[in-house]
Structures are given as structure tokens and as C-alpha cells.
CSV table of C-alpha atoms and ligand atoms in Angstrom, one decimal:
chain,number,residue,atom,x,y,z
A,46,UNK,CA,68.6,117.8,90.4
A,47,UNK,CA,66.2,117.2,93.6
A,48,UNK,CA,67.6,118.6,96.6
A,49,UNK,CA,65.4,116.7,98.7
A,50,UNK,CA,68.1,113.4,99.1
A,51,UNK,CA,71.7,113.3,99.3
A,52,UNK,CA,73.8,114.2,95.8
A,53,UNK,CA,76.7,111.6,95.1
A,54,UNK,CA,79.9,114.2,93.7
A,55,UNK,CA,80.0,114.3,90.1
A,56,UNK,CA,81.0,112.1,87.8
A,57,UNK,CA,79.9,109.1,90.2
A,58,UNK,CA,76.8,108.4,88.6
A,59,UNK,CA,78.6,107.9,85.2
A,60,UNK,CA,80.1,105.5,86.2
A,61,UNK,CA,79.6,101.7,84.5
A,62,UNK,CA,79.9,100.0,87.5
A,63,UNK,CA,82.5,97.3,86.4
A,64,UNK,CA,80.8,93.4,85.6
A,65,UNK,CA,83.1,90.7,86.4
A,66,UNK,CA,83.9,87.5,84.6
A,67,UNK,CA,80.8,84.9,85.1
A,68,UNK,CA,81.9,81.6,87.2
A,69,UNK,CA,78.6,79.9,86.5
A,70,UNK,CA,76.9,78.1,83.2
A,71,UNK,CA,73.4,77.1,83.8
A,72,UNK,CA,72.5,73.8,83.4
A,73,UNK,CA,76.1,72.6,83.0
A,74,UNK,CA,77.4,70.4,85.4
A,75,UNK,CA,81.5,70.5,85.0
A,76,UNK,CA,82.1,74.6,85.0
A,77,UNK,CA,85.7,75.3,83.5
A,78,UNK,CA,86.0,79.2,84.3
A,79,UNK,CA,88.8,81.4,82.3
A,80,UNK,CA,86.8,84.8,82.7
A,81,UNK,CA,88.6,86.9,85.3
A,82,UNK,CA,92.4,85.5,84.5
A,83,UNK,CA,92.8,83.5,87.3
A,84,UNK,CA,95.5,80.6,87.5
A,85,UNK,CA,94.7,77.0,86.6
A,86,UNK,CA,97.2,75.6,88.8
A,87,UNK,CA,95.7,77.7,91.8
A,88,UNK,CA,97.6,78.9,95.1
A,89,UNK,CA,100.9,78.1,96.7
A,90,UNK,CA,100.3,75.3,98.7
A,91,UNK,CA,102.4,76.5,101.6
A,92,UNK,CA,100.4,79.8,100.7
A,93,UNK,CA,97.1,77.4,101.6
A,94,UNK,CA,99.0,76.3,104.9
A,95,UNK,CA,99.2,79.8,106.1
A,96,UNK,CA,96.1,81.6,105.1
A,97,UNK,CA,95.0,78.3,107.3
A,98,UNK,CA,97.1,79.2,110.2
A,99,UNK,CA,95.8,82.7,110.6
A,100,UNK,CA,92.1,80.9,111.2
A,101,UNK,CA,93.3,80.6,114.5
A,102,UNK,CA,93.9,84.4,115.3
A,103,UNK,CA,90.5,85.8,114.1
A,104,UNK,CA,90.5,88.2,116.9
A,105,UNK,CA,93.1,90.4,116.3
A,106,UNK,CA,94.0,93.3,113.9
A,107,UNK,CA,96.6,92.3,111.5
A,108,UNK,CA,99.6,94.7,111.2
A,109,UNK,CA,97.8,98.0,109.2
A,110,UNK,CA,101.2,98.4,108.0
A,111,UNK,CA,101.7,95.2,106.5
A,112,UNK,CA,105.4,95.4,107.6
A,113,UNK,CA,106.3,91.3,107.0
A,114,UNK,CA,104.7,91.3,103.5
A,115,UNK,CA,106.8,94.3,102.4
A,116,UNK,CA,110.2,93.1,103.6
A,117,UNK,CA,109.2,89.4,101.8
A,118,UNK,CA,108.5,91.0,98.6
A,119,UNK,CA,111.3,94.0,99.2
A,120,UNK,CA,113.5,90.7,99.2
A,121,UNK,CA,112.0,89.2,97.1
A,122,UNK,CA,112.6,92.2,94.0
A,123,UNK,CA,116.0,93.9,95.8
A,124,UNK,CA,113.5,97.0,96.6
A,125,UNK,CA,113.2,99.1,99.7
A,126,UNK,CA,109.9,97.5,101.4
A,127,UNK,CA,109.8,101.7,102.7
A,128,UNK,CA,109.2,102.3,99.3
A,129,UNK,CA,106.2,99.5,99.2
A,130,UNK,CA,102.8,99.6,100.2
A,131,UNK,CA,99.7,96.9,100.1
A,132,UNK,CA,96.3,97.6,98.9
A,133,UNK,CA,93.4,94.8,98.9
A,134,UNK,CA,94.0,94.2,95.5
A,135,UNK,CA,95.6,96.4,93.1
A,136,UNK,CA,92.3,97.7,92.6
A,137,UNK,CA,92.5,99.1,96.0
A,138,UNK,CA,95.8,100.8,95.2
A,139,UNK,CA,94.6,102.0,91.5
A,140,UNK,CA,91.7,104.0,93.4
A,141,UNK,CA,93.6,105.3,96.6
A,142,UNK,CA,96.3,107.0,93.5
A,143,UNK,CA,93.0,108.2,91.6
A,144,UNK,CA,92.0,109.8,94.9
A,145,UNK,CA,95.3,111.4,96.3
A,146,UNK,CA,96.3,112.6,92.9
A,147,UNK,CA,92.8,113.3,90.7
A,148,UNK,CA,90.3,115.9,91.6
A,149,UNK,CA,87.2,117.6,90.0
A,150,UNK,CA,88.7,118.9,86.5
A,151,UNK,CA,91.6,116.8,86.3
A,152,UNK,CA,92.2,114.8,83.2
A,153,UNK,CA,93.7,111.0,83.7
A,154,UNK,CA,94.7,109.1,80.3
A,155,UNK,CA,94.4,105.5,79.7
A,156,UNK,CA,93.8,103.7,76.4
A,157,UNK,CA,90.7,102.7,74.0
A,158,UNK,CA,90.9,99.0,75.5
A,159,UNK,CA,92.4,99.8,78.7
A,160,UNK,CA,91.3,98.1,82.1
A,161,UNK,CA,87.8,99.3,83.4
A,162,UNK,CA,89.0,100.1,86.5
A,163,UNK,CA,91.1,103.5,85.1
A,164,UNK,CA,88.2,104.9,83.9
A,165,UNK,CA,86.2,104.1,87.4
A,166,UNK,CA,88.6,105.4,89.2
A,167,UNK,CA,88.8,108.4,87.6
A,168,UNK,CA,85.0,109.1,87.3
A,169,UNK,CA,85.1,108.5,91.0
A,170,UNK,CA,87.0,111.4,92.0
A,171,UNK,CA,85.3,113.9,89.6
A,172,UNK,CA,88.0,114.5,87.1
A,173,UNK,CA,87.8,113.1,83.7
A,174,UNK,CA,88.5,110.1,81.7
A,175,UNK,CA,90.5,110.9,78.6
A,176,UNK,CA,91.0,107.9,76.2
A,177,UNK,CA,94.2,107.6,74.1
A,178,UNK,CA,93.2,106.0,70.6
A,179,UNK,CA,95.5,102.0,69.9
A,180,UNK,CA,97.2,100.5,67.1
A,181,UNK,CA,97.2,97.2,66.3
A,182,UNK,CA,95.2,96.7,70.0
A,183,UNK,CA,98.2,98.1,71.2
A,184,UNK,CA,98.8,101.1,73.7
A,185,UNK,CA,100.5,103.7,71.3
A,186,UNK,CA,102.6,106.1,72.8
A,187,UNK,CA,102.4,108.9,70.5
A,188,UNK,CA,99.0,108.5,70.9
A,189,UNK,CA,99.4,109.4,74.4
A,190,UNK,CA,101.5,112.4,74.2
A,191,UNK,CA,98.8,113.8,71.9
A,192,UNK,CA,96.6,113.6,74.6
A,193,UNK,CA,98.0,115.4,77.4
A,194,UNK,CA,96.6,118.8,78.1
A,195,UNK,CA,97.5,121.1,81.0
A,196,UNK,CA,94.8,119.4,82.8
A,197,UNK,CA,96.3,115.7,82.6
A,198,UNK,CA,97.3,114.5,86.0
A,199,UNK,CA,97.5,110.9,85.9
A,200,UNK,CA,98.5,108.4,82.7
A,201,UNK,CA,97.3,104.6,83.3
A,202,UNK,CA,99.3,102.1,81.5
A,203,UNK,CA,98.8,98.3,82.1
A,204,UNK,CA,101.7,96.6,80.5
A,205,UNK,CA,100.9,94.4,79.9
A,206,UNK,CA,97.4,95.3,79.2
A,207,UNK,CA,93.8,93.3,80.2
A,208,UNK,CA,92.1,92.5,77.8
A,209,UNK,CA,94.2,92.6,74.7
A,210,UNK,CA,97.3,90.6,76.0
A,211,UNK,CA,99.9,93.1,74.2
A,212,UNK,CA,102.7,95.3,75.7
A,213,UNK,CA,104.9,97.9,75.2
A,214,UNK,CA,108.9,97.2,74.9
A,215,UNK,CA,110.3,99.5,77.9
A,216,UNK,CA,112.2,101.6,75.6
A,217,UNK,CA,108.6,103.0,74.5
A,218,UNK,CA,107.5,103.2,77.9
A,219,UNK,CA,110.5,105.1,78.5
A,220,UNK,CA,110.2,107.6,75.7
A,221,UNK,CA,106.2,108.0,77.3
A,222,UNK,CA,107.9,109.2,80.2
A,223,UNK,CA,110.7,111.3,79.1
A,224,UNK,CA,107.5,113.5,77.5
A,225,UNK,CA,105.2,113.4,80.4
A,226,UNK,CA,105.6,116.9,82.5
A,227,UNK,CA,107.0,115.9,86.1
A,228,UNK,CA,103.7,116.9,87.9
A,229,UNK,CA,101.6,113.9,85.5
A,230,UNK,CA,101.6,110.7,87.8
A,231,UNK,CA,102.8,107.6,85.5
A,232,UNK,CA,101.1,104.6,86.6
A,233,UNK,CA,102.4,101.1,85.6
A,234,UNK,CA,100.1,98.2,86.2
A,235,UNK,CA,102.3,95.3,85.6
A,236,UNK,CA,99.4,93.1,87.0
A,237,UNK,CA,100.3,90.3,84.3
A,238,UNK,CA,104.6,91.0,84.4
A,239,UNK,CA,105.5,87.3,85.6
A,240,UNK,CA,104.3,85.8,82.2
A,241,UNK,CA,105.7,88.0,80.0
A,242,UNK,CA,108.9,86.4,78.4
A,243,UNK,CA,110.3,89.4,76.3
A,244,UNK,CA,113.7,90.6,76.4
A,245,UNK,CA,112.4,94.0,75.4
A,246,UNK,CA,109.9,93.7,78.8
A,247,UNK,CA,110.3,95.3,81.7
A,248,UNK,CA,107.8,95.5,84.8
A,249,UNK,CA,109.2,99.2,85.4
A,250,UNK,CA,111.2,98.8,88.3
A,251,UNK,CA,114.3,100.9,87.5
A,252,UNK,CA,112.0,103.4,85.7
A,253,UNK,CA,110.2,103.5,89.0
A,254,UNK,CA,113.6,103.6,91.0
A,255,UNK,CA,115.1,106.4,89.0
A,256,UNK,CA,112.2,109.1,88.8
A,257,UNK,CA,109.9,110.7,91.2
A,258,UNK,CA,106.5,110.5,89.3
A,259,UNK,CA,106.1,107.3,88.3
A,260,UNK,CA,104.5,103.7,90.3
A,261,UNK,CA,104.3,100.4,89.5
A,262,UNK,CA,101.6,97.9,90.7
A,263,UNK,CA,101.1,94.3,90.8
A,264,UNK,CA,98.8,91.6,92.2
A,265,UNK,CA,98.7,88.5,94.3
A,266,UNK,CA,95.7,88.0,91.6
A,267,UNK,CA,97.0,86.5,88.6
A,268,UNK,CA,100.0,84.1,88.4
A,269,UNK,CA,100.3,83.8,93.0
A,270,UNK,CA,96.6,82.7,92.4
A,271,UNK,CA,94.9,84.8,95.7
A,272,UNK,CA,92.7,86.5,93.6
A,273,UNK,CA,89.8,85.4,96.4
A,274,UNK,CA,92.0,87.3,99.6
A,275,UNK,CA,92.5,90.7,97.6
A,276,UNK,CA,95.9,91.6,97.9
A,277,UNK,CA,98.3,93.8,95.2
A,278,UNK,CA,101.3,95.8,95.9
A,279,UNK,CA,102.8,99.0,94.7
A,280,UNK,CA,106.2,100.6,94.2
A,281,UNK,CA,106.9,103.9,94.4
A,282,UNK,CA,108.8,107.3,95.1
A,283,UNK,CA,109.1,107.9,98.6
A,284,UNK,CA,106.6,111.0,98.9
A,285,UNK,CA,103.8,109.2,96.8
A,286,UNK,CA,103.9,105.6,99.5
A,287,UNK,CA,103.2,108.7,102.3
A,288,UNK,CA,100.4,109.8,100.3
A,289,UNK,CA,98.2,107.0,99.4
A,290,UNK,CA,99.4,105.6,103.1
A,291,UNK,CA,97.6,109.1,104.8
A,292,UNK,CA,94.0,108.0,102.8
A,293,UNK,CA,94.4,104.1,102.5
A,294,UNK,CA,92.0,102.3,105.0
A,295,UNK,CA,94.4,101.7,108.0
A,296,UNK,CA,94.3,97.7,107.6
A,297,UNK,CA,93.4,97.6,104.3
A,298,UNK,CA,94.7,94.3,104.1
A,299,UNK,CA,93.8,91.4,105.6
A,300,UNK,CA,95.5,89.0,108.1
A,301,UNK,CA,94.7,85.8,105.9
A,302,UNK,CA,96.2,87.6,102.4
A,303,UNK,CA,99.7,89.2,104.3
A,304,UNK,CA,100.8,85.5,105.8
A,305,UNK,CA,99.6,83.8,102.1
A,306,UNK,CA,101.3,86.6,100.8
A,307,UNK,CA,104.6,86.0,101.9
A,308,UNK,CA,104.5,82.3,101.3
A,309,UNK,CA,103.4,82.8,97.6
A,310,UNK,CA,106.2,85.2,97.2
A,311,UNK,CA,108.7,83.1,98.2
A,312,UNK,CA,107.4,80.0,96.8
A,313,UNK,CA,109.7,80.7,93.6
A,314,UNK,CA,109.5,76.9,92.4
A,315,UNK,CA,105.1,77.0,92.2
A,316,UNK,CA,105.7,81.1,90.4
A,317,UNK,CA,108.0,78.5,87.5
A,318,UNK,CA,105.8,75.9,87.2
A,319,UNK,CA,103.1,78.2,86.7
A,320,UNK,CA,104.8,80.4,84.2
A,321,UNK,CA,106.0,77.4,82.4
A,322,UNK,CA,101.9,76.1,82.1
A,323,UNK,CA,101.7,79.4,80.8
A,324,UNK,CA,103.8,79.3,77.9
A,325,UNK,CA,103.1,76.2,76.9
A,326,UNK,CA,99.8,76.8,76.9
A,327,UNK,CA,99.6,80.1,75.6
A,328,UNK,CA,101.2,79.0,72.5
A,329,UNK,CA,99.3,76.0,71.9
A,330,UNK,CA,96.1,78.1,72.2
A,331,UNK,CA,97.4,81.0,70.2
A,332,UNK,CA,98.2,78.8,67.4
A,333,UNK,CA,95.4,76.2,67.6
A,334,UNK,CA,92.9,78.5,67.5
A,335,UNK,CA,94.4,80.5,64.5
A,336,UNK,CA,94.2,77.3,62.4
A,337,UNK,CA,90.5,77.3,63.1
A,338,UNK,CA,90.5,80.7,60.8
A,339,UNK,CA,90.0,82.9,64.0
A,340,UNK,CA,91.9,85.5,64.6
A,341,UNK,CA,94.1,86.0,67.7
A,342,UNK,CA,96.0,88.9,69.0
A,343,UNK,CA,99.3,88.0,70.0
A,344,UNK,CA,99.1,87.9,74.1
A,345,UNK,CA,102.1,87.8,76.4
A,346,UNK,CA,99.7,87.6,79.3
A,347,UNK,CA,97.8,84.4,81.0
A,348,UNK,CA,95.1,85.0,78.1
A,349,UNK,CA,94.4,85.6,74.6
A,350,UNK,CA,91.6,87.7,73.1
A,351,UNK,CA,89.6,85.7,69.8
A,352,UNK,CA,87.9,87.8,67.3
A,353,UNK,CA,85.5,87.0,65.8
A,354,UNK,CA,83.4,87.8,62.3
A,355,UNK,CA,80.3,90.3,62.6
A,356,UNK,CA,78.6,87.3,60.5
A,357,UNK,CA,75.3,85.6,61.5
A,358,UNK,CA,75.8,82.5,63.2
A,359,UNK,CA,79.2,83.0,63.8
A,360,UNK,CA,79.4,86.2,66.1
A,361,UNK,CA,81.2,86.6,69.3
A,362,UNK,CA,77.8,86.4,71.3
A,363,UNK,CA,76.7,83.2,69.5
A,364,UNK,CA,80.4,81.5,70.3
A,365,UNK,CA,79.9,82.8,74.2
A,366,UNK,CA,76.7,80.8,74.2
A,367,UNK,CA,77.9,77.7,72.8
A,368,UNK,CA,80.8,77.9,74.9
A,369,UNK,CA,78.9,78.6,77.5
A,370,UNK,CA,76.4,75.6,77.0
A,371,UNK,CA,79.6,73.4,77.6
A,372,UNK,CA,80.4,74.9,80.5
A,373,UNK,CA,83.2,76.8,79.0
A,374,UNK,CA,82.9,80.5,81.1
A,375,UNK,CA,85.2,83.1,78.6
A,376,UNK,CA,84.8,86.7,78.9
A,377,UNK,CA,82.6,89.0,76.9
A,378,UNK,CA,84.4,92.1,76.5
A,379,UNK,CA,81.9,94.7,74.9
A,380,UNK,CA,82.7,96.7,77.5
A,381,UNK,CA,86.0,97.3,76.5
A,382,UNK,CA,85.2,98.4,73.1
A,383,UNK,CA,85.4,95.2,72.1
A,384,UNK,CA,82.2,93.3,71.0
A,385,UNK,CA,83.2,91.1,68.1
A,386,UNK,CA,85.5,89.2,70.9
A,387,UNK,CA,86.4,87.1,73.5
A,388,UNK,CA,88.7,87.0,76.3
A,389,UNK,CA,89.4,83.3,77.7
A,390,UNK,CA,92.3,82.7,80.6
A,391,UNK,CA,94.8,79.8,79.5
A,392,UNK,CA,93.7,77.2,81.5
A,393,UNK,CA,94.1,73.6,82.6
A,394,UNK,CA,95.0,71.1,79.6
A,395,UNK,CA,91.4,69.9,79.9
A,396,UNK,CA,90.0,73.3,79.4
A,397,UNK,CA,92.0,74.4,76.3
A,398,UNK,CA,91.4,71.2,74.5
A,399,UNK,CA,88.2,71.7,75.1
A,400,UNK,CA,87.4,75.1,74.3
A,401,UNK,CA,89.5,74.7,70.9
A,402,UNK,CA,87.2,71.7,70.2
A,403,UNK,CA,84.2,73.6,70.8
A,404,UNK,CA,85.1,76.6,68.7
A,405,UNK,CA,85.6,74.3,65.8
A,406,UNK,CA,82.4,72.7,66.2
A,407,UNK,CA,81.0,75.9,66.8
A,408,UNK,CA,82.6,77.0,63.5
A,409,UNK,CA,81.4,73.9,61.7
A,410,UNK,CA,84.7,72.7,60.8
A,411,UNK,CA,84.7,69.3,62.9
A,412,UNK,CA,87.9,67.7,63.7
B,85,LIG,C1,93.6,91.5,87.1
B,85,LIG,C2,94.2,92.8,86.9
B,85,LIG,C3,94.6,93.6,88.0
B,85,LIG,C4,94.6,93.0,89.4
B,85,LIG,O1,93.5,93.3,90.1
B,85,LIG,P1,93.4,92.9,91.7
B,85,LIG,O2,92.6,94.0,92.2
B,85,LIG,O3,94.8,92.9,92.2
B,85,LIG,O4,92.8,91.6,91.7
B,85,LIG,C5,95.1,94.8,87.8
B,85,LIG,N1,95.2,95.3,86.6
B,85,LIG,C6,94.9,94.7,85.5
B,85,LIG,C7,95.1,95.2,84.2
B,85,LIG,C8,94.3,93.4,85.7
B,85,LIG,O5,93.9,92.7,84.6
């Protein structure tokens, strides 16, 4: 190692720096993007009207402690906005955990298709990644136990999870916690919660509520469609909010994302309309796309994941491309382990019909 030029710490340069979704097709005029999850019915509209408002206030600091935000969304859930805190993006929030809790040595858990970010995290702080095997594309909780060691720190759990769709009834997440030691941090990244409709689903609230090693995150991403101002949320025991508050950046969240914030959260009539898209559409997809002789893991989220045969002609590459050449923007997800598949975001009427037409023309079964 040359000592001649400054040394990131180690583990840094393992890192895969993390590749978003693609928002572009070349040559295609009408773009239709379901890579990155993002809403089809966008934004609030009274969110709109205040992100617009704060253009006029560009000057000043907003308030580092977010104080407004909290109390909308403590109100919003029945929590303690005390026991809240905002991050620019749950990414944000996901890393500032990492760092107050992970250092060089330490073990973090999160599962064989679990969300990039976990692992970047983690690399970032100089502990290490340790990867829980699935079943069924499913986080499996036994699976987990087996991999704590007396070096395991932190467990990552999205529930439920990006990219695979599936989730964990909250019994199992509760038996994952009854067997994690009290000193392992249990993170919950409920980024995806509002679509679920399971009986057996919860987000983690009163698992959060009732223990003092456990948090639960969620985004302003996905179904409040602010995915552009970066703004997530956690909940958490009191000691771990004064943690990650002592390291986070001291207005880590912007102006524009607090007031749309609170307007998204208490816009409850656009949060139904755009659940309701959802499963409709979720559905329609899951099923249409299974007659096409594809097959679909069953997703309670805003997407679903296609596989796809390791067969000339008909891989999961070719499909991106021929989605792609009709401007049809899905997710690649080799990354995650996953390269015989696809990730695509529900999205508008137009752009299911059209990517279910397109798969059976790419499959050669016109309709
Ligand atoms: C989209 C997503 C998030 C949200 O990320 P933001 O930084 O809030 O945009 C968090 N976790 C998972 C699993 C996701 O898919």
C-alpha cells in the first residue's frame, strides 16, 4: 500500500458503489421509468404547493431539528416525535446507524438479496458484511440466527424487502428478535409498509415501542412520491435518536423536503388513492405476466421481480433490451444476486399494459 497519498479506512475500497435505476432509453422518445420504485401517481399536490412556498425563503437555515416534521408524522402514527428523527433519505439514516453502532471488526447481517445499501454501509465503517442465506426469495429467520457470532452488531431487515417484494409476518420478525442478544441493533426498513395489505404485516412499531434495541425506518421515497427532496424518518428507543442525532449532519434535511413532508403526511386521501393504484395494479401485473409463462415472485410491495429462463434469446438481459428499445426503463438486478431477473415498479395503466405487451412479443407469444 503506497504511503505516498492518503489511505481511505478499510473496507471502503470494497465497496460496489451502488448503481441506480436508469431514467433514460436512447433513441426512445416516450420514457416510462419503473427502475427505482418511484410512484406513478407522483407527489401530494398540496405537498407541490409547499415545497413551492419554501422557494421564497432560500436564505435561511431550515430547523436542523426538524421539529414540525416530527410532530406531523408523531401525529400522524400516535408516536413520540422525541422518539423520531429525519435523515435525507432513509439512506441517510441507514448509514448514520452503521456509523454510531458498526466499527472495524464488527459483523452486521442482512440477507442474500437484501438492499445494497446494508452492505455499503457496513463496508463503510470497516466492520463486515455477513450475508444470511433465503428461501423461497424470502428473508429466513433461522437463517439469521445461524448467523450471529459474538461479533454481530447490527441485523438489517427490509420488510418488506427491495428487490424481491416478499415479507416476513411479524410473528417471525418477533421470534428474530426474541433471539437476538440485547447489545445486536435490529434494524427495520419498512421503506415499502404503506402497500403492504397483510393482516400478518406489521411495520414494527410496537416491536419498536416495547424494546430498547430495535428501529424502524421509512421514506418520503416510495408511496409520498419525494424521492427527488431525500427525506426518510426513523423510530426509535430514546438513547439510539441521541446517538445518530450527536453524528447526523446538523440540517441534514432540507427546508423544501420538511414543509412537503408534512403535507404528504397528512394528505391521507392522495396516501389511499395511491395504495389503491397499487393493488390493483400489482395484481393485474402479477397475474398477467404469469400467464405469459414467466415467473413472478409474489410482491406485497409497489413492484414485482420477473424471472426469467437462462435460455438464448430469452434471457433477462435480452428482455431489458427490448424493453428498453420501447422505452420501458425496468431494473437489472445482477447486483443483488439476481441476474436471470427483473425488477419493474407498478406503474401508470399505460405503462403495465405496455410492458405486459412487450414481454409477450418479446416472448413470441403475440396477443
Ligand atoms: C427505496 C428504499 C429505501 C428508501 O430510500 P431513501 O433513501 O429514503 O430514498 C429504503 N430501503 C429500501 C429497502 C428501499 O427499497
Amino acid at each position: 500500500m503506497s504511503t505516498k497519498r492518503p489511505q481511505p479506512r478499510p473496507g471502503v475500497l470494497e465497496i460496489e458503489a451502488y448503481v441506480p435505476g436508469k431514467s433514460t432509453a436512447p433513441g426512445v422518445a416516450k420514457v416510462f421509468k419503473l427502475s427505482s420504485n418511484e410512484t406513478p401517481l407522483g407527489p401530494s399536490p398540496k405537498a407541490v404547493v409547499a415545497y413551492n412556498e419554501t422557494g421564497k425563503h432560500l436564505e435561511d437555515y431550515p430547523d436542523g431539528a426538524a421539529t414540525e416534521l416530527r410532530e406531523a408524522i408523531g401525529r400522524a402514527f400516535g408516536l413520540d416525535p422525541a422518539r423520531i428523527i429525519c435523515g435525507a433519505g432513509s439512506d441517510d439514516l441507514l448509514n448514520l446507524l452503521a456509523r454510531a453502532y458498526l466499527a472495524d471488526g464488527d459483523e452486521a447481517i442482512h440477507t442474500t438479496h437484501g438492499f445494497l445499501v446494508y452492505p455499503i454501509a457496513t463496508l463503510g465503517t470497516g466492520a463486515k458484511p455477513v450475508v444470511a442465506p433465503e428461501t423461497n426469495y424470502t428473508a429466513d429467520v433461522d437463517a439469521i440466527i445461524k448467523a450471529l457470532t459474538p461479533k454481530t452488531k447490527v441485523v438489517f431487515l427490509a420488510n418488506p424487502n427491495n428487490p424481491t417484494g416478499t415479507y416476513l409476518p411479524f410473528d417471525e420478525v418477533k421470534r428474530l428478535h426474541k433471539a437476538l442478544p440485547p447489545h445486536v441493533l435490529f434494524v427495520l426498513d419498512a421503506a415499502y409498509a404503506e402497500y403492504v395489505r397483510r393482516n400478518d404485516y406489521e411495520a414494527g412499531i410496537e416491536l419498536v415501542a416495547t424494546s430498547e434495541n430495535v428501529v424502524m425506518c421509512r421514506t418520503f421515497s416510495k408511496i409520498h412520491g419525494l424521492a427527488a427532496l431525500r427525506l426518510g424518518w426513523m423510530y426509535g428507543p430514546a438513547h439510539v435518536i441521541d446517538a445518530v442525532n450527536r453524528i447526523r449532519g446538523p440540517f441534514n434535511v432540507n427546508a423544501a423536503a420538511i414543509a412537503a413532508g408534512i403535507a404528504a403526511i397528512e394528505d391521507n386521501s392522495h396516501q389511499e388513492r395511491s395504495r389503491e393504484h397499487n393493488t390493483k395494479w400489482l395484481a393485474w401485473l402479477t397475474e398477467e405476466i404469469g400467464k405469459l409463462g414467466l415467473e413472478v415472485t409474489p410482491s406485497v410491495a409497489n413492484f414485482v421481480l420477473i424471472h426469467f429462463p437462462n435460455q438464448k434469446g430469452r434471457t433477462a438481459t435480452e428482455a431489458n433490451a427490448f424493453l428498453m428499445s420501447r422505452g420501458l426503463v425496468v431494473r437489472q438486478v445482477g447486483a443483488y444476486k439476481l441476474p436471470n431477473a427483473l425488477r419493474m415498479s407498478v406503474g401508470t395503466e399505460e405503462a403495465n399494459r405496455l410492458v405486459v405487451k412487450a414481454l409477450a412479443d418479446f416472448l413470441g407469444q403475440a396477443r
